[in-house]
Coordinates of C-alpha atoms in Angstrom, one line a residue:
Chain A
M9 CA 12.5 178.6 31.9
I10 CA 10.9 175.2 32.5
I11 CA 12.4 173.5 35.6
E12 CA 12.2 169.8 35.2
S13 CA 13.7 168.7 38.4
S14 CA 14.6 170.4 41.7
D15 CA 18.4 170.0 41.2
R16 CA 18.2 172.5 38.3
V17 CA 19.7 175.8 39.3
S18 CA 17.9 178.9 38.2
R19 CA 19.8 180.6 35.4
L20 CA 18.0 183.9 35.5
S21 CA 20.7 186.4 36.4
W22 CA 18.2 189.3 37.1
F23 CA 15.7 189.4 40.0
K24 CA 17.9 187.4 42.4
R25 CA 15.9 188.6 45.4
F26 CA 12.6 190.2 46.0
P27 CA 12.6 194.0 45.6
I28 CA 12.4 194.9 49.2
P29 CA 14.8 196.7 51.6
R30 CA 17.6 194.5 52.9
N31 CA 16.4 195.1 56.5
F32 CA 12.7 194.6 55.8
K33 CA 11.2 193.2 59.0
V34 CA 14.6 192.4 60.4
T35 CA 14.9 192.8 64.2
P36 CA 18.0 194.5 65.6
E37 CA 19.7 191.3 66.7
S38 CA 19.3 189.8 63.2
R39 CA 20.7 192.7 61.2
I40 CA 23.6 191.5 59.1
E41 CA 26.7 193.7 59.1
K42 CA 29.6 193.9 56.8
G43 CA 32.3 191.4 57.7
R44 CA 35.9 190.9 56.7
T45 CA 37.5 189.6 53.5
W46 CA 39.8 186.7 53.5
P47 CA 42.2 186.7 50.5
A48 CA 43.1 183.6 48.6
P49 CA 46.6 182.1 49.1
A50 CA 49.2 183.8 46.8
Y51 CA 49.8 180.6 44.8
A52 CA 46.1 180.1 43.9
K53 CA 45.4 180.3 40.1
R54 CA 41.6 179.8 40.0
V55 CA 39.8 181.6 42.8
K56 CA 36.2 181.8 43.6
A57 CA 34.7 184.2 46.1
F58 CA 32.0 183.1 48.6
E59 CA 30.1 185.4 50.7
I60 CA 29.2 183.5 53.9
Y61 CA 26.9 184.4 56.8
R62 CA 28.8 184.4 60.1
Y63 CA 27.5 184.6 63.6
D64 CA 29.6 184.2 66.7
P65 CA 27.3 183.9 69.8
D66 CA 30.3 184.6 72.1
S67 CA 31.2 187.9 70.5
G68 CA 28.1 189.7 71.6
G69 CA 28.0 191.2 68.1
N70 CA 25.6 190.9 65.2
P71 CA 25.8 188.4 62.3
H72 CA 28.0 189.6 59.4
L73 CA 28.9 188.6 55.9
D74 CA 32.5 187.4 55.4
T75 CA 34.0 187.0 51.9
F76 CA 36.3 184.0 51.4
H77 CA 38.4 183.5 48.3
V78 CA 38.7 179.8 47.7
D79 CA 41.4 178.1 45.6
V80 CA 39.2 176.0 43.4
D81 CA 42.1 173.9 42.1
D82 CA 42.9 172.9 45.7
C83 CA 39.4 171.8 46.8
G84 CA 36.8 169.3 45.8
P85 CA 33.9 170.0 43.4
M86 CA 31.1 170.6 45.9
V87 CA 30.1 173.6 48.0
L88 CA 30.7 171.4 51.1
D89 CA 34.3 170.9 49.9
A90 CA 34.7 174.6 49.7
L91 CA 33.5 175.0 53.2
F92 CA 35.9 172.3 54.4
W93 CA 38.7 174.1 52.5
I94 CA 37.9 177.3 54.3
K95 CA 37.7 175.6 57.7
N96 CA 41.0 173.8 57.1
K97 CA 43.0 176.5 55.5
V98 CA 41.5 179.9 56.3
D99 CA 39.3 180.1 59.3
S100 CA 38.9 177.1 61.5
T101 CA 36.1 178.8 63.5
L102 CA 33.6 178.5 60.6
A103 CA 30.8 176.3 61.9
F104 CA 28.5 174.1 59.8
R105 CA 26.8 170.8 60.1
R106 CA 27.8 167.9 57.9
S107 CA 28.0 164.2 58.0
C108 CA 27.6 161.9 55.0
R109 CA 28.8 164.2 52.3
E110 CA 26.5 162.3 49.8
G111 CA 23.0 163.7 50.2
V112 CA 21.5 161.1 52.5
C113 CA 21.9 162.6 56.0
G114 CA 20.4 166.0 55.4
S115 CA 22.8 167.8 57.8
C116 CA 24.4 170.3 55.4
A117 CA 21.2 171.9 54.3
M118 CA 21.8 175.6 53.8
N119 CA 20.8 178.5 51.5
M120 CA 23.1 178.8 48.5
D121 CA 22.6 181.6 46.0
G122 CA 19.2 182.2 47.4
T123 CA 17.8 178.7 47.4
N124 CA 17.9 175.9 50.0
W125 CA 19.8 172.7 49.1
L126 CA 22.4 170.4 50.4
A127 CA 26.0 171.8 50.3
C128 CA 27.3 168.3 49.6
T129 CA 25.3 167.9 46.4
R130 CA 25.6 171.4 45.0
F131 CA 28.4 171.9 42.5
I132 CA 30.7 174.9 43.1
S133 CA 30.5 175.3 39.3
D134 CA 26.7 175.8 39.6
M135 CA 27.2 178.8 42.0
G136 CA 26.9 182.3 40.5
T137 CA 29.7 184.8 40.3
N138 CA 28.7 186.4 43.6
A139 CA 28.2 183.1 45.4
T140 CA 26.4 183.5 48.7
I141 CA 26.0 181.0 51.5
Y142 CA 23.5 181.6 54.3
P143 CA 22.1 179.3 56.8
L144 CA 18.6 177.8 56.2
A145 CA 16.2 180.7 55.9
N146 CA 14.1 181.9 58.8
L147 CA 15.6 180.0 61.7
R148 CA 17.3 181.1 64.9
I149 CA 21.1 180.7 64.4
I150 CA 23.3 179.0 66.9
K151 CA 26.5 179.8 65.1
D152 CA 27.5 180.6 61.5
L153 CA 25.6 178.1 59.3
V154 CA 24.2 176.1 62.2
P155 CA 20.5 176.8 62.7
D156 CA 18.4 175.8 65.7
L157 CA 16.1 173.1 64.4
T158 CA 14.3 172.5 67.8
H159 CA 11.0 173.9 66.8
I160 CA 10.7 172.2 63.4
F161 CA 11.7 168.9 64.9
A162 CA 9.0 169.5 67.5
Q163 CA 6.6 170.1 64.7
Y164 CA 7.7 166.8 63.2
A165 CA 7.1 165.1 66.6
A166 CA 3.7 166.8 66.7
I167 CA 2.4 164.7 63.8
E168 CA 3.3 161.5 65.7
P169 CA 5.5 160.0 63.0
W170 CA 5.1 156.4 64.1
L171 CA 2.7 153.5 63.4
H172 CA -0.5 153.7 65.3
S173 CA -2.2 150.4 65.6
K174 CA -4.9 148.9 67.9
T175 CA -4.8 145.4 66.3
P176 CA -2.7 143.2 68.6
E177 CA 0.9 143.0 67.4
P178 CA 1.3 140.1 64.9
E179 CA 3.8 137.4 65.7
K180 CA 6.0 138.3 62.8
E181 CA 6.0 141.5 60.8
R182 CA 3.0 143.6 59.8
L183 CA 2.2 142.6 56.2
Q184 CA 1.7 145.1 53.4
S185 CA 1.0 144.3 49.8
P186 CA 3.5 145.6 47.2
E187 CA 0.8 147.9 45.9
D188 CA 0.2 149.4 49.4
R189 CA 3.9 149.7 49.9
S190 CA 4.3 151.6 46.7
Q191 CA 1.9 154.3 48.2
L192 CA 4.8 155.3 50.4
D193 CA 7.1 156.0 47.5
G194 CA 8.0 159.6 47.2
Y195 CA 7.2 160.2 50.9
Y196 CA 9.3 157.8 53.0
E197 CA 12.6 159.0 51.4
C198 CA 12.4 162.3 53.3
I199 CA 15.7 163.0 55.1
L200 CA 14.4 165.8 57.3
C201 CA 16.9 168.4 56.0
F202 CA 14.1 171.0 56.3
C203 CA 15.1 172.7 53.0
C204 CA 11.3 172.8 52.2
T205 CA 10.0 174.1 55.5
S206 CA 12.8 176.8 55.7
G207 CA 12.0 177.8 52.1
C208 CA 8.2 178.1 52.6
P209 CA 6.9 181.7 52.9
S210 CA 3.9 180.6 54.8
H211 CA 6.1 179.0 57.4
W212 CA 8.1 182.3 57.5
W213 CA 5.1 184.3 58.5
N214 CA 3.3 181.6 60.6
G215 CA 5.9 179.0 61.5
N216 CA 4.7 178.9 65.1
R217 CA 1.3 177.5 64.0
F218 CA 1.7 176.2 60.5
L219 CA 3.4 172.7 60.6
G220 CA 5.3 173.3 57.4
P221 CA 5.9 171.1 54.3
A222 CA 8.4 168.7 55.9
A223 CA 6.1 167.7 58.8
L224 CA 3.0 167.6 56.5
L225 CA 4.8 165.3 54.0
Q226 CA 5.6 163.0 56.9
A227 CA 2.0 163.3 58.1
W228 CA 0.8 162.0 54.7
R229 CA 3.4 159.3 54.7
W230 CA 1.7 157.9 57.8
L231 CA -1.9 158.7 56.5
T232 CA -1.2 156.7 53.4
D233 CA 0.4 153.8 55.2
S234 CA -2.0 150.8 54.9
R235 CA -0.8 149.4 58.3
D236 CA -1.7 152.6 60.2
E237 CA -5.0 152.6 62.0
A238 CA -5.3 156.2 63.1
K239 CA -6.3 157.9 59.9
G240 CA -9.2 159.7 61.4
K241 CA -7.3 160.8 64.5
R242 CA -4.5 162.1 62.3
L243 CA -6.8 164.0 60.1
D244 CA -8.6 165.5 63.1
A245 CA -5.2 166.7 64.4
L246 CA -4.3 168.3 61.0
E247 CA -7.6 169.9 60.1
D248 CA -6.8 173.4 61.4
P249 CA -6.8 176.8 59.7
F250 CA -3.1 177.2 60.6
R251 CA -1.6 173.7 61.0
L252 CA -2.6 172.6 57.5
Y253 CA -4.6 175.3 55.7
R254 CA -1.8 177.9 56.0
C255 CA -0.4 176.0 53.0
H256 CA -1.3 178.2 50.0
T257 CA 0.3 175.8 47.4
I258 CA 3.2 178.2 46.8
L259 CA 5.3 175.1 46.0
N260 CA 8.7 176.5 47.0
C261 CA 8.9 173.2 48.8
T262 CA 8.6 171.0 45.8
R263 CA 11.0 173.3 43.9
T264 CA 13.7 173.0 46.6
C265 CA 13.6 169.4 47.8
P266 CA 17.1 168.0 47.4
K267 CA 15.6 164.5 47.3
G268 CA 13.2 165.4 44.5
L269 CA 10.2 164.7 46.7
N270 CA 6.9 166.5 46.5
P271 CA 5.7 168.0 49.8
G272 CA 3.2 170.2 47.9
K273 CA 1.5 167.1 46.4
A274 CA 1.5 165.4 49.9
I275 CA -0.3 168.4 51.4
A276 CA -2.9 168.4 48.5
E277 CA -3.5 164.7 49.3
I278 CA -4.2 165.6 52.9
K279 CA -6.6 168.3 51.9
K280 CA -8.4 166.0 49.5
A281 CA -8.7 163.3 52.2
I282 CA -10.3 165.7 54.5
V283 CA -12.8 166.7 51.9
E284 CA -13.5 163.1 51.0
R285 CA -14.4 162.2 54.6
E286 CA -16.7 165.2 54.9
K287 CA -18.6 165.2 51.6
Chain B
M16 CA 27.8 176.8 78.6
I17 CA 25.5 178.4 76.1
K18 CA 25.7 182.2 76.5
N19 CA 23.0 183.0 74.0
G20 CA 19.6 181.6 73.2
T21 CA 17.2 179.7 75.3
T22 CA 19.0 178.2 78.3
D23 CA 22.0 179.7 80.0
G24 CA 21.2 179.0 83.6
N25 CA 22.2 182.4 85.0
S26 CA 19.9 185.4 85.6
T27 CA 21.2 187.8 83.0
P28 CA 18.7 188.1 80.2
A29 CA 19.9 186.1 77.2
R30 CA 20.6 188.0 74.0
P31 CA 18.2 186.5 71.5
R32 CA 19.6 184.4 68.7
P33 CA 19.5 186.1 65.3
L34 CA 16.9 185.0 62.8
S35 CA 18.5 184.0 59.5
P36 CA 17.2 186.1 56.6
N37 CA 14.2 184.8 54.7
I38 CA 12.5 186.9 52.1
Q39 CA 15.4 189.3 52.1
I40 CA 17.7 186.7 50.4
Y41 CA 15.4 183.9 49.1
R42 CA 15.5 183.7 45.3
P43 CA 12.2 184.6 43.7
Q44 CA 11.0 181.7 41.7
L45 CA 8.0 181.1 39.4
T46 CA 6.3 179.3 42.2
S47 CA 6.6 182.1 44.8
V48 CA 6.2 184.9 42.3
L49 CA 2.9 183.6 40.9
S50 CA 1.7 182.9 44.4
I51 CA 2.2 186.4 45.5
A52 CA 0.9 187.7 42.2
N53 CA -2.3 185.7 42.8
R54 CA -2.6 187.3 46.2
I55 CA -1.9 190.9 44.9
T56 CA -4.4 190.5 42.1
G57 CA -6.9 189.2 44.5
L58 CA -6.5 192.4 46.6
I59 CA -6.8 194.5 43.5
L60 CA -10.0 192.7 42.4
S61 CA -11.4 193.2 45.9
L62 CA -11.0 197.0 45.3
G63 CA -12.4 196.4 41.8
A64 CA -15.5 194.8 43.4
V65 CA -16.0 198.0 45.4
G66 CA -15.8 199.9 42.1
L67 CA -18.5 197.6 40.6
V68 CA -20.9 198.4 43.5
I69 CA -20.2 202.1 43.1
W70 CA -20.9 201.8 39.4
L71 CA -24.2 199.9 39.9
S72 CA -25.3 202.3 42.6
A73 CA -24.6 205.3 40.3
A74 CA -26.6 203.6 37.6
A75 CA -29.4 203.0 40.1
A76 CA -29.3 206.7 41.1
G77 CA -30.0 207.7 37.5
P78 CA -28.5 208.8 34.2
Q79 CA -26.7 211.8 35.7
A80 CA -24.8 210.0 38.4
Y81 CA -24.1 207.2 35.9
G82 CA -22.7 209.8 33.5
V83 CA -20.3 211.1 36.2
V84 CA -19.0 207.5 37.0
Q85 CA -18.7 206.8 33.3
S86 CA -16.7 209.9 32.7
V87 CA -14.3 208.9 35.6
I88 CA -13.9 205.5 34.0
G89 CA -13.4 207.1 30.6
S90 CA -10.7 209.4 31.9
W91 CA -7.0 208.6 31.3
A92 CA -6.6 207.4 35.0
G93 CA -9.8 205.5 34.9
Q94 CA -8.8 203.6 31.7
V95 CA -5.4 202.7 33.3
A96 CA -7.1 201.4 36.4
L97 CA -9.6 199.5 34.3
F98 CA -6.8 198.0 32.3
G99 CA -5.0 197.0 35.5
C100 CA -8.2 195.4 36.8
T101 CA -8.6 193.5 33.5
F102 CA -5.1 192.1 33.7
A103 CA -5.5 191.3 37.5
F104 CA -8.8 189.6 36.7
F105 CA -7.3 187.3 34.0
L106 CA -4.2 186.5 36.0
H107 CA -6.3 185.7 39.1
L108 CA -8.7 183.6 36.9
C109 CA -5.9 181.6 35.2
G110 CA -4.0 181.3 38.5
G111 CA -7.2 180.2 40.2
I112 CA -8.0 177.5 37.7
R113 CA -4.4 176.3 38.1
H114 CA -5.0 176.1 41.9
L115 CA -8.3 174.2 41.3
V116 CA -6.5 171.7 39.2
W117 CA -3.9 171.3 42.0
D118 CA -6.7 170.7 44.5
T119 CA -7.6 167.6 42.6
V120 CA -4.0 166.4 43.2
H121 CA -3.0 166.8 39.5
G122 CA -0.1 168.6 37.9
F123 CA 2.3 168.5 40.8
E124 CA 5.4 167.4 38.9
L125 CA 7.9 170.2 38.7
R126 CA 7.7 170.2 34.9
S127 CA 3.9 170.6 35.1
I128 CA 4.2 173.3 37.7
Y129 CA 6.4 175.3 35.5
I130 CA 4.5 174.7 32.3
S131 CA 1.2 175.6 33.9
G132 CA 2.8 178.6 35.5
W133 CA 4.1 180.1 32.2
T134 CA 0.8 179.2 30.6
V135 CA -0.9 181.4 33.2
V136 CA 1.4 184.3 32.5
V137 CA 1.1 184.1 28.7
S138 CA -2.6 183.4 28.6
S139 CA -3.5 186.2 31.1
V140 CA -1.5 188.7 29.0
A141 CA -3.1 187.4 25.8
L142 CA -6.7 187.5 27.2
T143 CA -6.2 191.0 28.5
V144 CA -5.0 192.2 25.1
I145 CA -7.9 190.4 23.3
A146 CA -10.5 191.8 25.7
W147 CA -9.2 195.4 25.1
V148 CA -8.8 195.1 21.4
I149 CA -12.4 193.8 21.0
S150 CA -13.8 196.5 23.4
L151 CA -12.0 199.2 21.5
L152 CA -13.2 197.8 18.2
I153 CA -16.8 198.0 19.4
A154 CA -16.6 201.3 21.2
G155 CA -13.8 203.2 19.5
W156 CA -11.2 205.1 21.6
P157 CA -12.8 206.6 24.7
Q158 CA -13.5 210.3 24.3
Chain C
M11 CA 11.1 181.0 70.1
N12 CA 14.1 182.8 71.5
R13 CA 12.4 184.0 74.7
R14 CA 13.5 182.3 77.8
S15 CA 10.7 179.8 78.6
F16 CA 10.4 176.5 80.3
R17 CA 7.7 175.3 77.9
S18 CA 8.9 172.2 76.0
P19 CA 9.4 172.5 72.3
L20 CA 6.6 170.0 71.7
A21 CA 4.2 172.1 73.9
R22 CA 5.1 175.1 71.7
A23 CA 4.6 173.2 68.5
L24 CA 1.2 171.8 69.6
G25 CA 0.0 175.2 70.8
L26 CA -3.7 175.4 71.5
G27 CA -4.3 172.2 69.6
S28 CA -6.2 171.5 66.4
A29 CA -9.2 173.7 65.7
K30 CA -10.7 170.6 63.9
S31 CA -12.0 173.1 61.4
G32 CA -10.8 175.0 58.4
A33 CA -12.0 172.6 55.7
Q34 CA -15.3 174.5 55.5
H35 CA -13.5 177.7 54.8
W36 CA -11.2 176.0 52.2
W37 CA -14.1 174.3 50.5
A38 CA -16.2 177.5 50.4
Q39 CA -13.3 179.3 48.8
R40 CA -13.2 176.7 46.1
V41 CA -16.9 176.5 45.5
S42 CA -17.2 180.3 45.2
A43 CA -14.2 180.2 42.8
I44 CA -15.9 177.7 40.6
A45 CA -19.0 179.7 40.6
L46 CA -17.1 182.9 39.7
V47 CA -15.5 181.4 36.6
P48 CA -18.6 181.5 34.4
L49 CA -20.1 184.5 36.2
C50 CA -17.0 186.6 35.7
L51 CA -16.6 185.6 32.1
W52 CA -20.2 186.5 31.5
F53 CA -19.6 189.9 33.1
V54 CA -16.4 190.6 31.2
V55 CA -18.0 189.6 27.9
S56 CA -21.0 191.8 28.6
I57 CA -18.9 194.8 29.5
V58 CA -16.7 194.4 26.5
T59 CA -19.7 194.1 24.1
H60 CA -21.4 197.1 25.9
A61 CA -18.3 199.2 25.7
G62 CA -19.1 202.8 25.1
S63 CA -22.9 202.4 25.2
D64 CA -25.0 205.0 27.0
Y65 CA -27.3 204.8 30.0
A66 CA -30.4 203.7 28.2
V67 CA -28.7 200.7 26.6
F68 CA -27.0 199.8 29.8
A69 CA -30.3 200.0 31.8
A70 CA -32.1 198.0 29.2
W71 CA -29.5 195.3 29.5
I72 CA -29.7 195.1 33.3
R73 CA -33.5 194.9 33.0
T74 CA -33.3 191.6 31.2
P75 CA -34.0 188.8 33.8
L76 CA -30.9 186.9 32.8
A77 CA -28.6 189.9 33.3
A78 CA -30.2 190.9 36.6
S79 CA -30.0 187.4 37.9
C80 CA -26.4 186.9 36.8
M81 CA -25.4 190.2 38.3
I82 CA -26.9 189.3 41.7
L83 CA -25.2 185.9 41.6
L84 CA -22.0 187.6 40.7
L85 CA -22.2 190.0 43.6
V86 CA -22.9 187.2 46.1
A87 CA -20.1 184.9 44.8
L88 CA -17.6 187.7 44.4
F89 CA -18.0 189.2 47.8
H90 CA -18.1 185.8 49.5
H91 CA -14.9 184.8 47.7
S92 CA -13.4 188.1 48.5
A93 CA -14.3 187.9 52.2
L94 CA -12.8 184.4 52.5
G95 CA -9.6 185.4 50.7
L96 CA -9.1 188.6 52.6
Q97 CA -9.5 186.8 55.8
V98 CA -6.7 184.4 54.9
V99 CA -4.4 187.3 53.9
I100 CA -5.1 189.1 57.2
E101 CA -4.5 185.9 59.2
D102 CA -1.2 185.5 57.3
Y103 CA 0.2 188.9 58.0
V104 CA -1.6 190.4 61.1
H105 CA -0.6 188.6 64.2
S106 CA -1.8 190.9 66.9
G107 CA -5.3 190.9 68.3
V108 CA -6.1 193.6 65.8
R109 CA -6.7 190.8 63.3
F110 CA -10.0 189.8 64.9
V111 CA -11.3 193.4 64.5
V112 CA -10.0 193.6 60.9
I113 CA -11.5 190.3 59.9
I114 CA -14.9 191.4 61.3
L115 CA -14.8 194.7 59.5
V116 CA -13.9 193.0 56.2
R117 CA -16.8 190.6 56.7
F118 CA -19.2 193.5 57.4
G119 CA -17.8 195.4 54.5
C120 CA -18.3 192.5 52.1
Y121 CA -21.8 191.7 53.3
G122 CA -22.8 195.4 53.1
L123 CA -21.4 195.9 49.6
T124 CA -23.2 192.7 48.5
V125 CA -26.5 194.1 49.7
I126 CA -25.9 197.5 48.3
G127 CA -25.0 196.0 44.9
I128 CA -28.1 193.7 44.9
V129 CA -30.4 196.6 45.8
A130 CA -28.9 198.8 43.1
T131 CA -29.3 196.0 40.5
L132 CA -32.9 195.5 41.5
L133 CA -33.6 199.3 41.4
I134 CA -32.3 199.4 37.8
A135 CA -34.1 196.2 36.9
F136 CA -37.5 197.4 38.1
S137 CA -37.2 201.0 37.1
G138 CA -38.9 202.4 34.1

């Protein structure tokens, strides 16, 4: 009942999805059809079924859900290992992003059992009996589990995630006290996997204008940097009914962050800073 | 060559890329459920506010009109609606206080988020029950 | 986002730029919320303690200066809060140009109901 950290998987077995029709607000090209079932090899003793979202751009068809039966004794402990097993042994056309396989690159973010997380740090044993794997929610899909991140990276670029300074460049490094440096803790660690932005209902409905939790957490990371000299300009750019204030503190972001960061808190800090300079 | 999506270079209209499912598959969590609950109760209370104005206007019109409105409220459906409004009010009140605390940048640790969330659920149910028990003790069951 | 367009992704993300406003709306929502906490509690307690009472008792209650004042303050804060909240809900879900019309109508409705409620309260307070 009480979730203490974001790596805890919800144990509630009822109410796995909102009680709305499957095709609620789904446009024709996004409708998910039934796919095929891939059986486990005959020798497999312990088998786990994974329902996986598939989309082949070259087929001209719609996305579909394939069921793969994975030999758990033959593959590693993580969901990413299961994906590798499927790609190596069953269907080599399965497409997904991955790189570091240890939760630092943010490539393998996807939706597993209804929540966003990194496939490399989610245990297969933590997956439910009807394990489902979808790409990150609410993104245009290039192929299978590979979403088009162009827009959310552009939103990240929009907050100008670099140091703004008018003071002439010092000869050596720009100094920062240990206390000031500690202000960045909990914000600089973001790996831009976009689990939060993709899990934010406000971004689902207004993603074209609302910057989303990932970009706003980064915005605060620069706002709170003692070396940055563009606080006012940054706040001006953020103070907008949609860019910032579409955040209604739902906190799906904080619940889902695979690095245990707190985008919700970062956004609250930005709102507080805006009030502080006005009142 | 990318056949689908944004740039394919030839003149045939590109088939749009599918949008991955969002609310259709995303797991309801205390965070999102209480947020949508706060929104729905807000909408209910807006309707309740219209009811308040009708009630006041009826009272201003005189005892007769007031009696009509009171009998509507006293009816079975009226009591259910009033009970719903009471619960919506307490949920919105408790949820709203939780939001006001967040606005001061407090209580953002996941543990606090969940504790405050369940506190909102439990206290709004309790306050609704308490309000109705007291009102029934004072007035007796509506005729 | 999937339409063929030669606008750059950054141009799309930046859109029409920052409105450099929104804090006022957010702040007003909070201020009205804070005002509503005591006012609503006063109202609920009053209703609960007046449960089942007849017109004469009710009218006598509204006639007290405290109750009339609180009722008017409640109406103002309630409908202000409601108008702000409904506007956010509309902006969230209505993306066509209809939203401007709906937001205006909601505003007018809330202002109108506030005035009607205040006039009704004053009529009761100064009657008899």
